[in-house]
Short mmCIF file of C-alpha atoms in Angstrom, two decimals:
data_model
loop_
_atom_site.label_atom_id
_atom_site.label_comp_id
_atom_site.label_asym_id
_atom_site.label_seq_id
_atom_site.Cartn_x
_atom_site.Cartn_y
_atom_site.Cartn_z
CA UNK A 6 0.00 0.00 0.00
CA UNK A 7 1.86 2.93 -0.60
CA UNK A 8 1.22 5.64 1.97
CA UNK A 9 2.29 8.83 -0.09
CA UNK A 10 0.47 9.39 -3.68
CA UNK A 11 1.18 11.40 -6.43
CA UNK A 12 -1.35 10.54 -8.57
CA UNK A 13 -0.67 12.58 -11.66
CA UNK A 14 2.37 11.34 -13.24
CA UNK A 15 2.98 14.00 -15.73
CA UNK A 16 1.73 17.82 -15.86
CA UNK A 17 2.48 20.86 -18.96
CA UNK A 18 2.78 24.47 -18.09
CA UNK A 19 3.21 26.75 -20.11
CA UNK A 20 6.24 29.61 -19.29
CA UNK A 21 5.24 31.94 -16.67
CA UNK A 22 2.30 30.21 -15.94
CA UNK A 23 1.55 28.56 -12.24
CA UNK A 24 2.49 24.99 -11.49
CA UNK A 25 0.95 22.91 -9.21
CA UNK A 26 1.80 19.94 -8.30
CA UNK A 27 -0.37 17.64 -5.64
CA UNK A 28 0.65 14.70 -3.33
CA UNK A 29 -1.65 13.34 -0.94
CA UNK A 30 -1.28 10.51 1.89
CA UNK A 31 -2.42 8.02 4.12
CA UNK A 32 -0.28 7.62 7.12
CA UNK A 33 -2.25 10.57 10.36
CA UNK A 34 1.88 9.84 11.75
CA UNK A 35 3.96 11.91 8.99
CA UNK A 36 4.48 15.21 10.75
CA UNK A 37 7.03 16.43 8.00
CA UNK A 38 7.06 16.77 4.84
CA UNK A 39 9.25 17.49 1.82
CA UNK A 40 9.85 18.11 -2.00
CA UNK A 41 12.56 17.08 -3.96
CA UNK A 42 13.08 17.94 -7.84
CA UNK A 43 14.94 15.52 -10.17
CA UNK A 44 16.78 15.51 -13.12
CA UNK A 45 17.37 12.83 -15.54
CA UNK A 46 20.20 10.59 -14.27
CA UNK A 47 21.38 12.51 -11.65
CA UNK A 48 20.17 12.52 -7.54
CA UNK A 49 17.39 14.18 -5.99
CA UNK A 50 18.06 17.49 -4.91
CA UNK A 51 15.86 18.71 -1.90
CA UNK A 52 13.78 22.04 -3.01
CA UNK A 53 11.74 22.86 0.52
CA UNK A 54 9.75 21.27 3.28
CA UNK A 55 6.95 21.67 5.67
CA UNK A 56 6.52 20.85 9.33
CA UNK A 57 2.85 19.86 10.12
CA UNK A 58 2.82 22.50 12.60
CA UNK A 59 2.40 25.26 9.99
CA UNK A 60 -0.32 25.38 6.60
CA UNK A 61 2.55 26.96 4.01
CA UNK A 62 5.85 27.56 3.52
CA UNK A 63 7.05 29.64 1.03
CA UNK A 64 11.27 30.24 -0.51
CA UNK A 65 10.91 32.27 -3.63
CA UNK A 66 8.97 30.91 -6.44
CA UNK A 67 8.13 27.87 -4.65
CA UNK A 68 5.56 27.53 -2.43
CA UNK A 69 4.16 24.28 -0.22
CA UNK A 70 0.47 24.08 0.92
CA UNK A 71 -0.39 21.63 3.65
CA UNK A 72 -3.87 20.77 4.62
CA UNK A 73 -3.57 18.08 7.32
CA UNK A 74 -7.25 17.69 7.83
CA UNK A 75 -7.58 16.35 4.11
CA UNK A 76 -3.85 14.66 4.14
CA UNK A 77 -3.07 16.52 0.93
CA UNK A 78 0.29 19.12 0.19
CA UNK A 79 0.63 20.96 -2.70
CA UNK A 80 3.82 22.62 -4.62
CA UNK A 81 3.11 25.74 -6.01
CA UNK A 82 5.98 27.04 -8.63
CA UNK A 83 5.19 30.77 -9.99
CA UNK A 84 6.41 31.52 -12.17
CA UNK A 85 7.33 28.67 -14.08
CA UNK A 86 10.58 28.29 -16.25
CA UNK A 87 11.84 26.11 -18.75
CA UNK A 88 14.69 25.42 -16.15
CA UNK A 89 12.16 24.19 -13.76
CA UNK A 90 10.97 21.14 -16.30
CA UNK A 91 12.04 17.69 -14.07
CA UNK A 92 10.37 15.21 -11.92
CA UNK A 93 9.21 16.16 -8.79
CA UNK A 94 8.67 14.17 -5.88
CA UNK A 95 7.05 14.41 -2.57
CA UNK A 96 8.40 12.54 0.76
CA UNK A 97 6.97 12.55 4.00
CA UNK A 98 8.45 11.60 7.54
CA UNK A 99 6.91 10.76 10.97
CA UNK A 100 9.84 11.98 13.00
CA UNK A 101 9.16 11.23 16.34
CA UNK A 102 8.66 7.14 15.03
CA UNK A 103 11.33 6.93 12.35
CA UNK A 104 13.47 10.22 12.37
CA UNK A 105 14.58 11.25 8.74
CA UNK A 106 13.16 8.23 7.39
CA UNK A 107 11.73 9.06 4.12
CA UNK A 108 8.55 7.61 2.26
CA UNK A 109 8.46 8.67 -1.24
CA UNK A 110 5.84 9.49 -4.11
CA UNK A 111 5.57 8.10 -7.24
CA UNK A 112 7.10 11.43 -8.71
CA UNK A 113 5.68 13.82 -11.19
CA UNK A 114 6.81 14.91 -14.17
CA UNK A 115 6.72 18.52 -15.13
CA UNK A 116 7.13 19.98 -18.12
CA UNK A 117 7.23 23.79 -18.98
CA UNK A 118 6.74 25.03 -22.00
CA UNK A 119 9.01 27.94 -23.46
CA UNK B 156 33.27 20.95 -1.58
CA UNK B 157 31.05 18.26 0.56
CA UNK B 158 28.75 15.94 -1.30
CA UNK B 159 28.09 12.56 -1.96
CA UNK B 160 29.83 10.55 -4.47
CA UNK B 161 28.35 7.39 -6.39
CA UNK B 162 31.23 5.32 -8.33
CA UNK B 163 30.64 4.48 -11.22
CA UNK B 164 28.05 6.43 -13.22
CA UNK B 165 26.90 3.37 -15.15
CA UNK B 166 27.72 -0.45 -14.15
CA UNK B 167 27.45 -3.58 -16.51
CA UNK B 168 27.26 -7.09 -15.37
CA UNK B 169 26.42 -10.60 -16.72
CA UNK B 170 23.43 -12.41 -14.41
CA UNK B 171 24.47 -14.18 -11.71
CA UNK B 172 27.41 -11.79 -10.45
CA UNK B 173 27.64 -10.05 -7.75
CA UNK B 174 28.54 -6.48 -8.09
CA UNK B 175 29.45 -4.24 -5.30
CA UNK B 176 28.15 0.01 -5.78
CA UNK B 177 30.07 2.35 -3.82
CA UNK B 178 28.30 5.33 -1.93
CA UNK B 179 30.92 7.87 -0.27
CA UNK B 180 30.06 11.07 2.13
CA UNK B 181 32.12 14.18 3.30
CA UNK B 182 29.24 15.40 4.73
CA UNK B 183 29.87 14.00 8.25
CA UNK B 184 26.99 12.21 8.38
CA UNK B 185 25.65 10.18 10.79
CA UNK B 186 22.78 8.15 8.90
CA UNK B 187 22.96 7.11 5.17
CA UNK B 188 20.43 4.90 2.82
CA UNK B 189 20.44 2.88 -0.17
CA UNK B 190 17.04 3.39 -2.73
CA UNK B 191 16.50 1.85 -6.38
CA UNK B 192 14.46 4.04 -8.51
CA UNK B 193 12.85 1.99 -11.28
CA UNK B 194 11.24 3.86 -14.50
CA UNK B 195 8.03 5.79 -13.38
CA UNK B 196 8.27 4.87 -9.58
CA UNK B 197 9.72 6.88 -6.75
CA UNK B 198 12.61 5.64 -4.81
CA UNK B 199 12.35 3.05 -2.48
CA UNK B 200 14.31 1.80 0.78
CA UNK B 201 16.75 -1.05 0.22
CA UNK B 202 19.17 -0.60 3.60
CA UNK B 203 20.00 2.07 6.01
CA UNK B 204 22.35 2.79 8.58
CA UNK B 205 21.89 5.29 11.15
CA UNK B 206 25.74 4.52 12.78
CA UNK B 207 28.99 2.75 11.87
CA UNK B 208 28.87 -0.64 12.31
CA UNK B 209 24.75 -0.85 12.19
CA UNK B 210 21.96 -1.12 9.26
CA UNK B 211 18.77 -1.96 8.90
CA UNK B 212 16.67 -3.34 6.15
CA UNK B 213 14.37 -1.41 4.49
CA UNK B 214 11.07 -2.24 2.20
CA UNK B 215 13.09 -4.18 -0.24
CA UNK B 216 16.28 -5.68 0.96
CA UNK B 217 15.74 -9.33 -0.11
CA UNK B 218 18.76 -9.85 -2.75
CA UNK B 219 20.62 -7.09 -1.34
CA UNK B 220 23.55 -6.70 1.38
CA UNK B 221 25.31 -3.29 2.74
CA UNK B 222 28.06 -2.82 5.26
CA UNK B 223 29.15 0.42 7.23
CA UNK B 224 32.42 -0.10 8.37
CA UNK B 225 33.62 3.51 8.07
CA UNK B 226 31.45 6.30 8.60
CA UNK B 227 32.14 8.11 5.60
CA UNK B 228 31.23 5.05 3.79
CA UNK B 229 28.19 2.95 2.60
CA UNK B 230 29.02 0.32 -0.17
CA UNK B 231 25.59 -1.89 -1.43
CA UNK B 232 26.23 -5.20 -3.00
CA UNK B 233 23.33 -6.35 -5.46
CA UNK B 234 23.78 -10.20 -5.00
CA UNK B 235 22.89 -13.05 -7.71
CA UNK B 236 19.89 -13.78 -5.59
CA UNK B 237 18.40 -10.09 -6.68
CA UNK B 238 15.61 -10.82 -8.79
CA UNK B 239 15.34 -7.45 -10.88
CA UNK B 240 18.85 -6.03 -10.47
CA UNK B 241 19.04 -3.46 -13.59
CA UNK B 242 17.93 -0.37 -11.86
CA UNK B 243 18.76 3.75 -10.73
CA UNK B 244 20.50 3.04 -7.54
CA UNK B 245 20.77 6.33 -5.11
CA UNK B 246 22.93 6.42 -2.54
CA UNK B 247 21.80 9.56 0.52
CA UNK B 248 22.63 10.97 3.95
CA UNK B 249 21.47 12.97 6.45
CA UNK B 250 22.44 13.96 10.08
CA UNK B 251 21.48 11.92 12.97
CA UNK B 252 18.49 9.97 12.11
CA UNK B 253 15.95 11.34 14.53
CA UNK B 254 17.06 15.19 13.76
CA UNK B 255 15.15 17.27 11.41
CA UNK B 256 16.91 17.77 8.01
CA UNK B 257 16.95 16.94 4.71
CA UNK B 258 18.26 14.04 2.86
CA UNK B 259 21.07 14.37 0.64
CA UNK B 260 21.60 12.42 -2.56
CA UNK B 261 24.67 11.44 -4.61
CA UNK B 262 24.19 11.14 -8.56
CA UNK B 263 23.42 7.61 -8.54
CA UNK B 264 24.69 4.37 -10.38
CA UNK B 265 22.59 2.92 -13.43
CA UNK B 266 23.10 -1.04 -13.02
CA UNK B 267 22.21 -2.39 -15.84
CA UNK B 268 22.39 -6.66 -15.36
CA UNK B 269 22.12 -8.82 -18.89
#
């Protein structure tokens, strides 16, 4: 059963345009959660996170959403750029159970359009 | 310059070896993982190790065998007995298990087993 869901595996923007990106999960124990963005053939790199203590957190053109009640977070990119196009994927971590371990998303991949 | 370092960028092997991945931090680290990423999944848990001398298995170990002899160090051996070998392999670290933080990844080792 997999406890963190990203259940749209691909998404188009064009340039300049908002992209959203969704992730939703299972597990009431993941108190933290985070986003990573990666390219083709090379490691994740981590982009921002969230504690479940807050609703949003927000580092430049990237924004995360959090709505515990419906187990959903959200990655907000706005602008978009060309630059941005990669797979994204969502992790989550109950930290007082397992620390930094990690449960990841399927991934999504985005794709903006110049 | 810390990082992570994955040798070598792509591996080749006949079925029924054994091939050994290497997975080396600078980051002083305390914890460090093992995931395969296989086309259109996320990553998933093969072996961790939150301290030297000590791992654990993670969702998918069966086939698999790790060692963490130096803390700087992580090598994963993908054993004949490894059903679906040929996969993205990412190596990651983070500071003491049950802090807050990030992951961080190397650039991964394609295996690719004929």
């Amino acid at each position: 059963d997999q406890q963190v869901k990203q259940n749209s595996p691909s998404l188009s923007v064009q340039e300049g345009r908002i992209s959203i990106l969704n992730c939703d999960y299972t597990n009431s124990m993941f108190d933290y959660f985070l986003w990573y963005k990666k390219y083709p053939a090379e490691g994740p790199t981590f982009l921002i996170s969230i504690s479940s203590i807050k609703d949003k957190n927000e580092d430049g053109r990237f924004t995360v959403f959090l709505n515990k009640s419906a187990k959903h977070l959200s990655l907000h990119i706005v602008p978009s750029q060309p630059g941005d196009s990669a797979v994204y994927f969502c992790a989550a971590s109950a930290r007082r159970n397992a620390g930094n371990m990690l449960t990841f998303g399927g991934g999504t991949r985005l794709m903006v359009k110049p | 310059d810390g990082g992570i370092t994955q040798s070598p960028k792509y591996l080749f092997r006949k079925e029924g070896q054994n091939v050994t991945l290497s997975c080396e931090q600078n980051l002083n680290h305390d914890a460090m993982y093992w995931y395969r990423q296989d086309p259109g999944q996320g990553l998933r848990l093969i072996y961790y190790s939150q301290i030297v001398n000590d791992f654990q298995k993670g969702d998918i170990a069966e086939g698999y065998s790790v060692s963490r002899e130096k803390k700087e160090s992580f090598p994963l051996t993908v054993t004949s007995a490894q059903k679906n070998p040929t996969a993205f392999y990412l190596c990651a670290s983070s500071r003491l298990a049950h802090s807050i933080g990030e992951q961080y990844f190397g650039p991964g080792t394609r295996l690719t087993v004929t």
